[in-house]
mmCIF file of C-alpha atoms and ligand atoms in Angstrom:
data_model
loop_
_atom_site.group_PDB
_atom_site.id
_atom_site.type_symbol
_atom_site.label_atom_id
_atom_site.label_comp_id
_atom_site.label_asym_id
_atom_site.label_seq_id
_atom_site.Cartn_x
_atom_site.Cartn_y
_atom_site.Cartn_z
ATOM 1 C CA MET A 1 0.000 0.000 0.000
ATOM 2 C CA LYS A 2 0.997 3.624 -0.510
ATOM 3 C CA ALA A 3 2.346 5.343 2.590
ATOM 4 C CA ASP A 4 3.626 8.802 3.468
ATOM 5 C CA LEU A 5 7.094 9.378 4.866
ATOM 6 C CA GLY A 6 5.719 9.847 8.404
ATOM 7 C CA THR A 7 4.213 6.340 8.344
ATOM 8 C CA ILE A 8 7.435 4.912 6.920
ATOM 9 C CA ALA A 9 9.471 6.675 9.625
ATOM 10 C CA GLU A 10 7.198 5.096 12.286
ATOM 11 C CA ARG A 11 7.709 1.660 10.758
ATOM 12 C CA LEU A 12 11.500 2.099 10.584
ATOM 13 C CA ARG A 13 11.743 3.239 14.205
ATOM 14 C CA ARG A 14 10.340 -0.169 15.234
ATOM 15 C CA ALA A 15 13.157 -2.011 13.394
ATOM 16 C CA GLU A 16 15.854 -3.863 15.305
ATOM 17 C CA ARG A 17 17.816 -5.390 12.427
ATOM 18 C CA ALA A 18 17.277 -3.657 9.111
ATOM 19 C CA LEU A 19 18.519 -4.320 5.595
ATOM 20 C CA VAL A 20 18.553 -1.567 2.962
ATOM 21 C CA VAL A 21 18.925 -2.807 -0.606
ATOM 22 C CA GLY A 22 19.766 -0.952 -3.817
ATOM 23 C CA HIS A 23 19.744 -2.276 -7.385
ATOM 24 C CA VAL A 24 21.949 -4.229 -9.777
ATOM 25 C CA ARG A 25 24.298 -2.248 -12.032
ATOM 26 C CA PRO A 26 24.261 0.419 -9.316
ATOM 27 C CA ASP A 27 24.541 4.140 -9.908
ATOM 28 C CA GLY A 28 25.365 6.898 -7.444
ATOM 29 C CA ASP A 29 21.739 7.231 -6.358
ATOM 30 C CA ALA A 30 21.351 3.510 -5.572
ATOM 31 C CA ILE A 31 24.609 3.453 -3.611
ATOM 32 C CA GLY A 32 24.023 6.794 -1.876
ATOM 33 C CA SER A 33 20.447 6.013 -0.868
ATOM 34 C CA ALA A 34 21.195 2.462 0.379
ATOM 35 C CA ALA A 35 24.307 3.465 2.330
ATOM 36 C CA GLY A 36 22.810 6.778 3.501
ATOM 37 C CA LEU A 37 19.606 5.234 4.872
ATOM 38 C CA ALA A 38 21.491 2.371 6.570
ATOM 39 C CA LEU A 39 23.715 4.912 8.358
ATOM 40 C CA ILE A 40 20.702 7.050 9.341
ATOM 41 C CA LEU A 41 19.151 3.922 10.904
ATOM 42 C CA ARG A 42 22.419 3.185 12.719
ATOM 43 C CA GLU A 43 22.343 6.689 14.204
ATOM 44 C CA LEU A 44 18.937 5.702 15.622
ATOM 45 C CA GLY A 45 20.552 2.701 17.315
ATOM 46 C CA ILE A 46 19.159 0.183 14.825
ATOM 47 C CA GLU A 47 21.481 -2.536 13.523
ATOM 48 C CA ALA A 48 21.375 -1.780 9.819
ATOM 49 C CA GLU A 49 23.175 -3.105 6.753
ATOM 50 C CA ALA A 50 23.331 -1.688 3.232
ATOM 51 C CA CYS A 51 23.435 -4.131 0.313
ATOM 52 C CA ILE A 52 24.215 -3.603 -3.362
ATOM 53 C CA PRO A 53 23.636 -6.896 -5.204
ATOM 54 C CA ASP A 54 26.333 -6.335 -7.833
ATOM 55 C CA HIS A 55 29.831 -5.076 -8.515
ATOM 56 C CA ILE A 56 30.249 -1.440 -7.453
ATOM 57 C CA PRO A 57 32.110 0.628 -10.053
ATOM 58 C CA ARG A 58 35.537 1.524 -8.654
ATOM 59 C CA HIS A 59 35.131 5.311 -8.696
ATOM 60 C CA TYR A 60 32.250 5.252 -6.170
ATOM 61 C CA ARG A 61 34.650 3.715 -3.648
ATOM 62 C CA TYR A 62 36.413 7.087 -3.419
ATOM 63 C CA ILE A 63 33.438 8.399 -1.409
ATOM 64 C CA PRO A 64 34.245 7.257 2.152
ATOM 65 C CA GLY A 65 30.694 6.342 3.246
ATOM 66 C CA THR A 66 30.320 3.779 0.435
ATOM 67 C CA SER A 67 32.547 1.362 2.399
ATOM 68 C CA VAL A 68 29.494 0.472 4.505
ATOM 69 C CA VAL A 69 27.914 -1.290 1.495
ATOM 70 C CA LYS A 70 28.090 -5.093 1.449
ATOM 71 C CA GLY A 71 27.483 -7.707 -1.234
ATOM 72 C CA VAL A 72 24.798 -10.396 -1.026
ATOM 73 C CA ASN A 73 27.204 -13.178 0.030
ATOM 74 C CA GLU A 74 28.467 -11.234 3.056
ATOM 75 C CA LEU A 75 24.886 -10.955 4.343
ATOM 76 C CA ARG A 76 23.603 -14.490 3.766
ATOM 77 C CA GLY A 77 22.227 -16.334 6.790
ATOM 78 C CA GLN A 78 21.481 -13.149 8.713
ATOM 79 C CA GLY A 79 17.915 -12.466 9.765
ATOM 80 C CA PHE A 80 16.373 -9.044 9.190
ATOM 81 C CA ASP A 81 13.102 -7.889 10.750
ATOM 82 C CA THR A 82 12.893 -4.961 8.339
ATOM 83 C CA VAL A 83 13.796 -4.820 4.651
ATOM 84 C CA VAL A 84 13.863 -1.564 2.685
ATOM 85 C CA VAL A 85 14.380 -1.467 -1.085
ATOM 86 C CA VAL A 86 15.521 1.857 -2.554
ATOM 87 C CA ASP A 87 15.738 3.344 -6.074
ATOM 88 C CA SER A 88 14.263 0.204 -7.703
ATOM 89 C CA SER A 89 11.106 0.213 -9.816
ATOM 90 C CA ASP A 90 10.398 -3.507 -9.379
ATOM 91 C CA ILE A 91 11.687 -6.503 -7.443
ATOM 92 C CA SER A 92 13.747 -7.857 -10.357
ATOM 93 C CA ARG A 93 16.056 -4.843 -9.925
ATOM 94 C CA VAL A 94 17.414 -6.183 -6.620
ATOM 95 C CA GLY A 95 18.749 -9.344 -8.313
ATOM 96 C CA GLU A 96 20.202 -11.928 -5.921
ATOM 97 C CA ALA A 97 19.508 -9.695 -2.896
ATOM 98 C CA ALA A 98 15.923 -11.026 -3.011
ATOM 99 C CA GLU A 99 17.393 -14.267 -1.546
ATOM 100 C CA LEU A 100 18.102 -12.332 1.683
ATOM 101 C CA PHE A 101 14.348 -11.974 2.329
ATOM 102 C CA PRO A 102 12.748 -15.067 0.764
ATOM 103 C CA ASN A 103 8.981 -15.495 0.410
ATOM 104 C CA ARG A 104 8.012 -12.025 1.527
ATOM 105 C CA PRO A 105 7.780 -8.583 0.013
ATOM 106 C CA PRO A 106 10.088 -5.854 1.312
ATOM 107 C CA ASP A 107 8.561 -3.957 4.240
ATOM 108 C CA VAL A 108 9.301 -0.585 2.687
ATOM 109 C CA VAL A 109 9.980 0.597 -0.876
ATOM 110 C CA ILE A 110 11.327 4.113 -1.474
ATOM 111 C CA ASP A 111 11.778 5.265 -5.055
ATOM 112 C CA HIS A 112 11.358 7.996 -7.666
ATOM 113 C CA HIS A 113 10.775 5.981 -10.871
ATOM 114 C CA ILE A 114 7.394 6.706 -12.426
ATOM 115 C CA THR A 115 7.159 3.036 -13.408
ATOM 116 C CA ASN A 116 7.437 1.789 -9.780
ATOM 117 C CA SER A 117 5.120 -1.197 -9.322
ATOM 118 C CA GLY A 118 4.523 -0.725 -5.561
ATOM 119 C CA PHE A 119 5.938 -4.118 -4.609
ATOM 120 C CA GLY A 120 6.486 -3.415 -0.891
ATOM 121 C CA GLU A 121 4.198 -3.514 2.164
ATOM 122 C CA LEU A 122 4.619 0.259 2.467
ATOM 123 C CA ASN A 123 5.465 2.152 -0.712
ATOM 124 C CA PHE A 124 6.621 5.708 -1.202
ATOM 125 C CA CYS A 125 7.420 6.795 -4.754
ATOM 126 C CA ASP A 126 7.803 10.437 -5.780
ATOM 127 C CA PRO A 127 8.388 10.685 -9.550
ATOM 128 C CA ASN A 128 8.974 14.422 -9.137
ATOM 129 C CA ALA A 129 11.966 13.828 -6.903
ATOM 130 C CA ALA A 130 15.177 14.234 -8.880
ATOM 131 C CA ALA A 131 16.797 11.369 -6.958
ATOM 132 C CA THR A 132 15.878 8.721 -4.406
ATOM 133 C CA CYS A 133 18.473 10.449 -2.207
ATOM 134 C CA MET A 134 16.164 13.511 -2.180
ATOM 135 C CA VAL A 135 13.490 11.324 -0.574
ATOM 136 C CA ILE A 136 15.966 9.725 1.850
ATOM 137 C CA HIS A 137 16.992 13.218 2.928
ATOM 138 C CA GLU A 138 13.340 14.120 3.664
ATOM 139 C CA LEU A 139 12.928 10.865 5.584
ATOM 140 C CA GLY A 140 16.218 11.497 7.387
ATOM 141 C CA LYS A 141 14.974 14.878 8.590
ATOM 142 C CA ILE A 142 11.931 13.157 10.134
ATOM 143 C CA LEU A 143 14.011 10.401 11.753
ATOM 144 C CA LEU A 144 16.862 12.666 12.905
ATOM 145 C CA PRO A 145 15.361 16.153 13.295
ATOM 146 C CA HIS A 146 18.611 17.532 14.703
ATOM 147 C CA GLY A 147 20.518 16.638 11.548
ATOM 148 C CA TYR A 148 23.017 13.925 10.774
ATOM 149 C CA SER A 149 26.697 13.381 10.098
ATOM 150 C CA SER A 150 28.637 14.850 7.196
ATOM 151 C CA GLY A 151 29.353 11.314 5.970
ATOM 152 C CA ILE A 152 25.645 10.576 5.534
ATOM 153 C CA ALA A 153 25.068 13.993 3.986
ATOM 154 C CA GLU A 154 27.838 13.368 1.459
ATOM 155 C CA LEU A 155 26.325 10.001 0.435
ATOM 156 C CA LEU A 156 22.965 11.679 -0.197
ATOM 157 C CA LEU A 157 24.627 14.510 -2.122
ATOM 158 C CA LEU A 158 26.381 11.845 -4.232
ATOM 159 C CA GLY A 159 23.000 10.460 -5.311
ATOM 160 C CA ILE A 160 21.526 13.880 -6.014
ATOM 161 C CA ALA A 161 24.588 15.058 -7.944
ATOM 162 C CA THR A 162 24.844 11.947 -10.110
ATOM 163 C CA ASP A 163 21.102 11.528 -10.830
ATOM 164 C CA THR A 164 20.878 15.183 -11.918
ATOM 165 C CA GLY A 165 24.022 14.983 -14.087
ATOM 166 C CA PHE A 166 25.703 17.341 -11.619
ATOM 167 C CA PHE A 167 22.773 19.750 -11.468
ATOM 168 C CA ARG A 168 22.294 19.964 -15.250
ATOM 169 C CA HIS A 169 19.024 18.120 -15.913
ATOM 170 C CA ALA A 170 15.582 19.665 -16.416
ATOM 171 C CA ASP A 171 14.326 18.273 -13.096
ATOM 172 C CA VAL A 172 16.800 20.435 -11.167
ATOM 173 C CA ASP A 173 14.494 22.809 -9.335
ATOM 174 C CA GLU A 174 14.321 24.764 -6.115
ATOM 175 C CA ARG A 175 13.853 21.559 -4.097
ATOM 176 C CA VAL A 176 17.115 20.140 -5.426
ATOM 177 C CA PHE A 177 19.138 23.226 -4.572
ATOM 178 C CA ALA A 178 17.445 23.501 -1.170
ATOM 179 C CA ALA A 179 18.333 19.873 -0.365
ATOM 180 C CA ALA A 180 21.895 20.415 -1.587
ATOM 181 C CA ALA A 181 22.158 23.513 0.610
ATOM 182 C CA GLU A 182 20.917 21.582 3.660
ATOM 183 C CA LEU A 183 23.313 18.715 2.997
ATOM 184 C CA SER A 184 26.096 21.234 2.572
ATOM 185 C CA ARG A 185 25.174 22.711 5.958
ATOM 186 C CA TYR A 186 25.499 19.187 7.415
ATOM 187 C CA GLY A 187 29.048 19.115 6.042
ATOM 188 C CA ALA A 188 28.684 17.388 2.648
ATOM 189 C CA ARG A 189 31.266 18.534 0.083
ATOM 190 C CA ILE A 190 30.673 18.462 -3.676
ATOM 191 C CA ARG A 191 34.395 18.550 -4.493
ATOM 192 C CA PRO A 192 35.322 14.956 -3.514
ATOM 193 C CA ILE A 193 32.212 13.751 -5.334
ATOM 194 C CA ALA A 194 33.109 15.640 -8.525
ATOM 195 C CA GLU A 195 36.678 14.393 -8.303
ATOM 196 C CA ALA A 196 35.605 10.767 -7.788
ATOM 197 C CA ILE A 197 32.984 10.742 -10.535
ATOM 198 C CA LEU A 198 34.079 13.307 -13.140
ATOM 199 C CA GLU A 199 37.857 13.509 -12.848
ATOM 200 C CA ASN A 200 38.837 9.943 -12.235
ATOM 201 C CA ARG A 201 39.345 8.378 -15.664
ATOM 202 C CA THR A 202 42.432 6.348 -16.428
ATOM 203 C CA LEU A 203 44.213 6.716 -19.761
ATOM 204 C CA ASN A 204 42.818 3.281 -20.696
ATOM 205 C CA THR A 205 39.304 4.586 -20.079
ATOM 206 C CA VAL A 206 39.918 7.586 -22.319
ATOM 207 C CA ARG A 207 41.216 5.224 -25.015
ATOM 208 C CA LEU A 208 37.998 3.222 -24.646
ATOM 209 C CA LEU A 209 36.044 6.464 -25.094
ATOM 210 C CA SER A 210 37.825 7.144 -28.366
ATOM 211 C CA GLU A 211 36.976 3.586 -29.488
ATOM 212 C CA MET A 212 33.340 4.372 -28.749
ATOM 213 C CA PHE A 213 33.408 7.470 -30.934
ATOM 214 C CA ARG A 214 34.758 5.393 -33.833
ATOM 215 C CA THR A 215 31.499 3.405 -33.770
ATOM 216 C CA LEU A 216 29.242 6.476 -33.567
ATOM 217 C CA VAL A 217 26.394 6.659 -36.094
ATOM 218 C CA LEU A 218 24.403 9.842 -36.684
ATOM 219 C CA GLU A 219 21.018 9.896 -38.388
ATOM 220 C CA GLU A 220 18.315 12.483 -39.086
ATOM 221 C CA GLU A 221 20.739 15.406 -39.394
ATOM 222 C CA GLY A 222 22.510 14.271 -36.258
ATOM 223 C CA ARG A 223 19.408 14.294 -34.063
ATOM 224 C CA ILE A 224 19.777 10.547 -33.494
ATOM 225 C CA ALA A 225 23.139 9.251 -32.290
ATOM 226 C CA TYR A 226 24.124 5.757 -31.278
ATOM 227 C CA ALA A 227 27.359 3.952 -30.630
ATOM 228 C CA TYR A 228 28.531 0.647 -29.217
ATOM 229 C CA LEU A 229 31.394 -0.941 -27.360
ATOM 230 C CA ALA A 230 31.985 -4.626 -27.985
ATOM 231 C CA GLU A 231 33.728 -6.913 -25.527
ATOM 232 C CA GLU A 232 36.832 -6.779 -27.807
ATOM 233 C CA HIS A 233 37.063 -3.013 -27.307
ATOM 234 C CA PHE A 234 37.267 -3.479 -23.540
ATOM 235 C CA ARG A 235 39.918 -6.170 -23.873
ATOM 236 C CA LYS A 236 41.930 -4.139 -26.365
ATOM 237 C CA CYS A 237 41.980 -1.123 -24.010
ATOM 238 C CA GLY A 238 42.491 -3.152 -20.824
ATOM 239 C CA CYS A 239 39.179 -1.945 -19.391
ATOM 240 C CA GLU A 240 36.367 -3.484 -17.355
ATOM 241 C CA GLY A 241 32.707 -3.184 -18.353
ATOM 242 C CA ASP A 242 31.883 -0.517 -15.775
ATOM 243 C CA GLU A 243 34.486 1.861 -17.198
ATOM 244 C CA ALA A 244 32.079 2.953 -19.928
ATOM 245 C CA GLU A 245 29.935 4.606 -17.266
ATOM 246 C CA GLY A 246 29.180 8.203 -18.186
ATOM 247 C CA PHE A 247 30.132 7.669 -21.841
ATOM 248 C CA ILE A 248 26.511 8.201 -22.918
ATOM 249 C CA SER A 249 26.736 11.814 -21.757
ATOM 250 C CA GLU A 250 29.716 12.295 -24.112
ATOM 251 C CA ILE A 251 27.379 11.309 -26.963
ATOM 252 C CA MET A 252 24.751 13.727 -25.666
ATOM 253 C CA SER A 253 27.348 16.511 -25.556
ATOM 254 C CA LEU A 254 27.053 16.754 -29.360
ATOM 255 C CA ARG A 255 25.072 19.867 -30.246
ATOM 256 C CA SER A 256 22.788 18.267 -32.838
ATOM 257 C CA VAL A 257 21.730 15.236 -30.772
ATOM 258 C CA GLU A 258 18.144 14.973 -29.477
ATOM 259 C CA VAL A 259 18.209 11.306 -28.555
ATOM 260 C CA GLY A 260 21.142 8.952 -28.050
ATOM 261 C CA ALA A 261 21.962 5.376 -27.220
ATOM 262 C CA LEU A 262 25.046 3.471 -26.155
ATOM 263 C CA LEU A 263 25.173 -0.315 -26.402
ATOM 264 C CA VAL A 264 27.732 -2.029 -24.219
ATOM 265 C CA GLU A 265 28.531 -5.697 -24.704
ATOM 266 C CA TRP A 266 29.860 -6.778 -21.308
ATOM 267 C CA PRO A 267 30.207 -9.492 -20.290
ATOM 268 C CA LYS A 268 30.180 -11.387 -23.605
ATOM 269 C CA GLY A 269 26.619 -12.409 -24.481
ATOM 270 C CA GLU A 270 24.983 -9.531 -22.574
ATOM 271 C CA ILE A 271 24.202 -6.166 -24.127
ATOM 272 C CA HIS A 272 23.268 -3.239 -21.894
ATOM 273 C CA VAL A 273 21.731 -0.197 -23.513
ATOM 274 C CA SER A 274 21.732 3.355 -22.102
ATOM 275 C CA LEU A 275 19.209 5.758 -23.607
ATOM 276 C CA ARG A 276 19.186 9.534 -23.155
ATOM 277 C CA SER A 277 17.085 12.419 -24.444
ATOM 278 C CA LYS A 278 17.480 16.171 -24.288
ATOM 279 C CA GLY A 279 13.734 16.488 -23.680
ATOM 280 C CA ARG A 280 11.653 16.158 -26.841
ATOM 281 C CA VAL A 281 11.854 12.367 -27.044
ATOM 282 C CA ASP A 282 10.587 10.140 -24.215
ATOM 283 C CA VAL A 283 13.247 7.432 -23.857
ATOM 284 C CA SER A 284 11.310 5.635 -21.096
ATOM 285 C CA GLU A 285 8.830 4.650 -23.835
ATOM 286 C CA ILE A 286 11.668 3.444 -26.061
ATOM 287 C CA ALA A 287 13.133 1.439 -23.179
ATOM 288 C CA LEU A 288 9.733 -0.061 -22.360
ATOM 289 C CA ALA A 289 9.283 -1.114 -26.001
ATOM 290 C CA LEU A 290 12.661 -2.881 -25.749
ATOM 291 C CA GLY A 291 11.839 -4.616 -22.457
ATOM 292 C CA GLY A 292 13.520 -2.100 -20.120
ATOM 293 C CA GLY A 293 12.442 0.977 -18.210
ATOM 294 C CA GLY A 294 13.476 4.272 -16.688
ATOM 295 C CA HIS A 295 12.790 7.985 -16.845
ATOM 296 C CA PRO A 296 11.659 10.151 -19.814
ATOM 297 C CA ARG A 297 15.191 11.522 -20.286
ATOM 298 C CA ALA A 298 17.282 8.618 -19.033
ATOM 299 C CA ALA A 299 16.377 4.972 -19.442
ATOM 300 C CA GLY A 300 17.861 1.621 -20.340
ATOM 301 C CA CYS A 301 17.316 -1.974 -21.356
ATOM 302 C CA SER A 302 19.285 -5.187 -21.777
ATOM 303 C CA PHE A 303 19.492 -7.972 -24.346
ATOM 304 C CA LYS A 304 20.675 -11.544 -24.090
ATOM 305 C CA GLY A 305 21.060 -14.117 -26.824
ATOM 306 C CA ILE A 306 21.177 -11.707 -29.772
ATOM 307 C CA SER A 307 24.148 -10.256 -31.611
ATOM 308 C CA LEU A 308 25.369 -6.711 -31.191
ATOM 309 C CA GLN A 309 24.369 -6.044 -34.799
ATOM 310 C CA GLU A 310 20.811 -7.248 -34.160
ATOM 311 C CA ALA A 311 20.596 -5.185 -30.989
ATOM 312 C CA LEU A 312 21.832 -2.085 -32.831
ATOM 313 C CA GLU A 313 19.108 -2.511 -35.444
ATOM 314 C CA LEU A 314 16.393 -2.935 -32.809
ATOM 315 C CA VAL A 315 17.555 0.136 -30.907
ATOM 316 C CA ALA A 316 17.994 2.282 -34.034
ATOM 317 C CA ARG A 317 14.461 1.432 -35.159
ATOM 318 C CA GLU A 318 12.974 2.517 -31.820
ATOM 319 C CA LEU A 319 15.102 5.686 -31.791
ATOM 320 C CA ARG A 320 13.710 6.642 -35.213
ATOM 321 C CA LYS A 321 10.141 5.974 -34.038
ATOM 322 C CA GLY A 322 10.759 7.923 -30.824
ATOM 323 C CA LEU A 323 12.206 10.916 -32.653
ATOM 324 C CA LYS A 324 9.239 10.991 -35.060
ATOM 325 C CA LYS A 325 6.812 10.938 -32.148
ATOM 326 C CA GLY A 326 8.813 13.492 -30.169
ATOM 327 C CA LEU A 327 8.972 15.930 -33.055
ATOM 328 C CA GLY A 328 5.304 15.338 -33.850
ATOM 329 C CA THR A 329 6.028 14.419 -37.477
HETATM 330 MN MN1 MN B 1 17.710 7.206 -8.977
#
């Protein structure tokens, strides 16, 4: 059932051992909201763990508070009386972490994806929130009215900064700046976050980026752009799959582009697609048509068992349809 943050705060205060879970292929918002909420609960004297059910890209580890996050295997066999799932639109997003709370729904779901299915006992989803960390901050103010540590504040700022493309996206409004100001007052610093996320590429990663641009295709006077990275590109450059993170925004940095896609084949046999729009095209619809999901300006989907070439054709076709619809032609 739907619940307000006051009801959720009441429920969380009754927890003794809590688990906070983010999603597979984690981003800054998943990591920041899982780790941030777990640490807020610890400040309340609750035994709380944060779980990310997947590999955490190396650059997030530069933010000190992320060290609290554990993998699924480290948490097996432990009982939790309260399970919270954050930043995930449906239960499949938590991957193997679902094995930590078998045969029951999570007690609380906190999210900002418009497609959230409401799979918890208590659900709070605010599609107008620029990040799940925005919601965690509101909840944190209810749970800890006298404020919380700079470490927690920095984790929440990480999620807000990364989900808004460092305060660039259209959903950056007064609420976002007000939250950032409050977190800053609690001691959060944007500089270490910017350094960890934006200024942390290795030379190999930059070489991988130039490989990506070699595969770039532009259509419709450059309004559609898509590129790919095959597993061979990663091997050739000595890179891991997560090192292509943020590359989609390099495609979107092209002036002409309205809608863009990046297909990443990693590991071999899996293709992960990032979709972005500057506003006129709704990429959540494109993602949905391809079996994925997300937001109107940032979405994604995955393929298994088809070739990169086949995936490129499927994606290109939906991009063309999406552009037509978006331009009203
Ligand atoms: Mn998010």
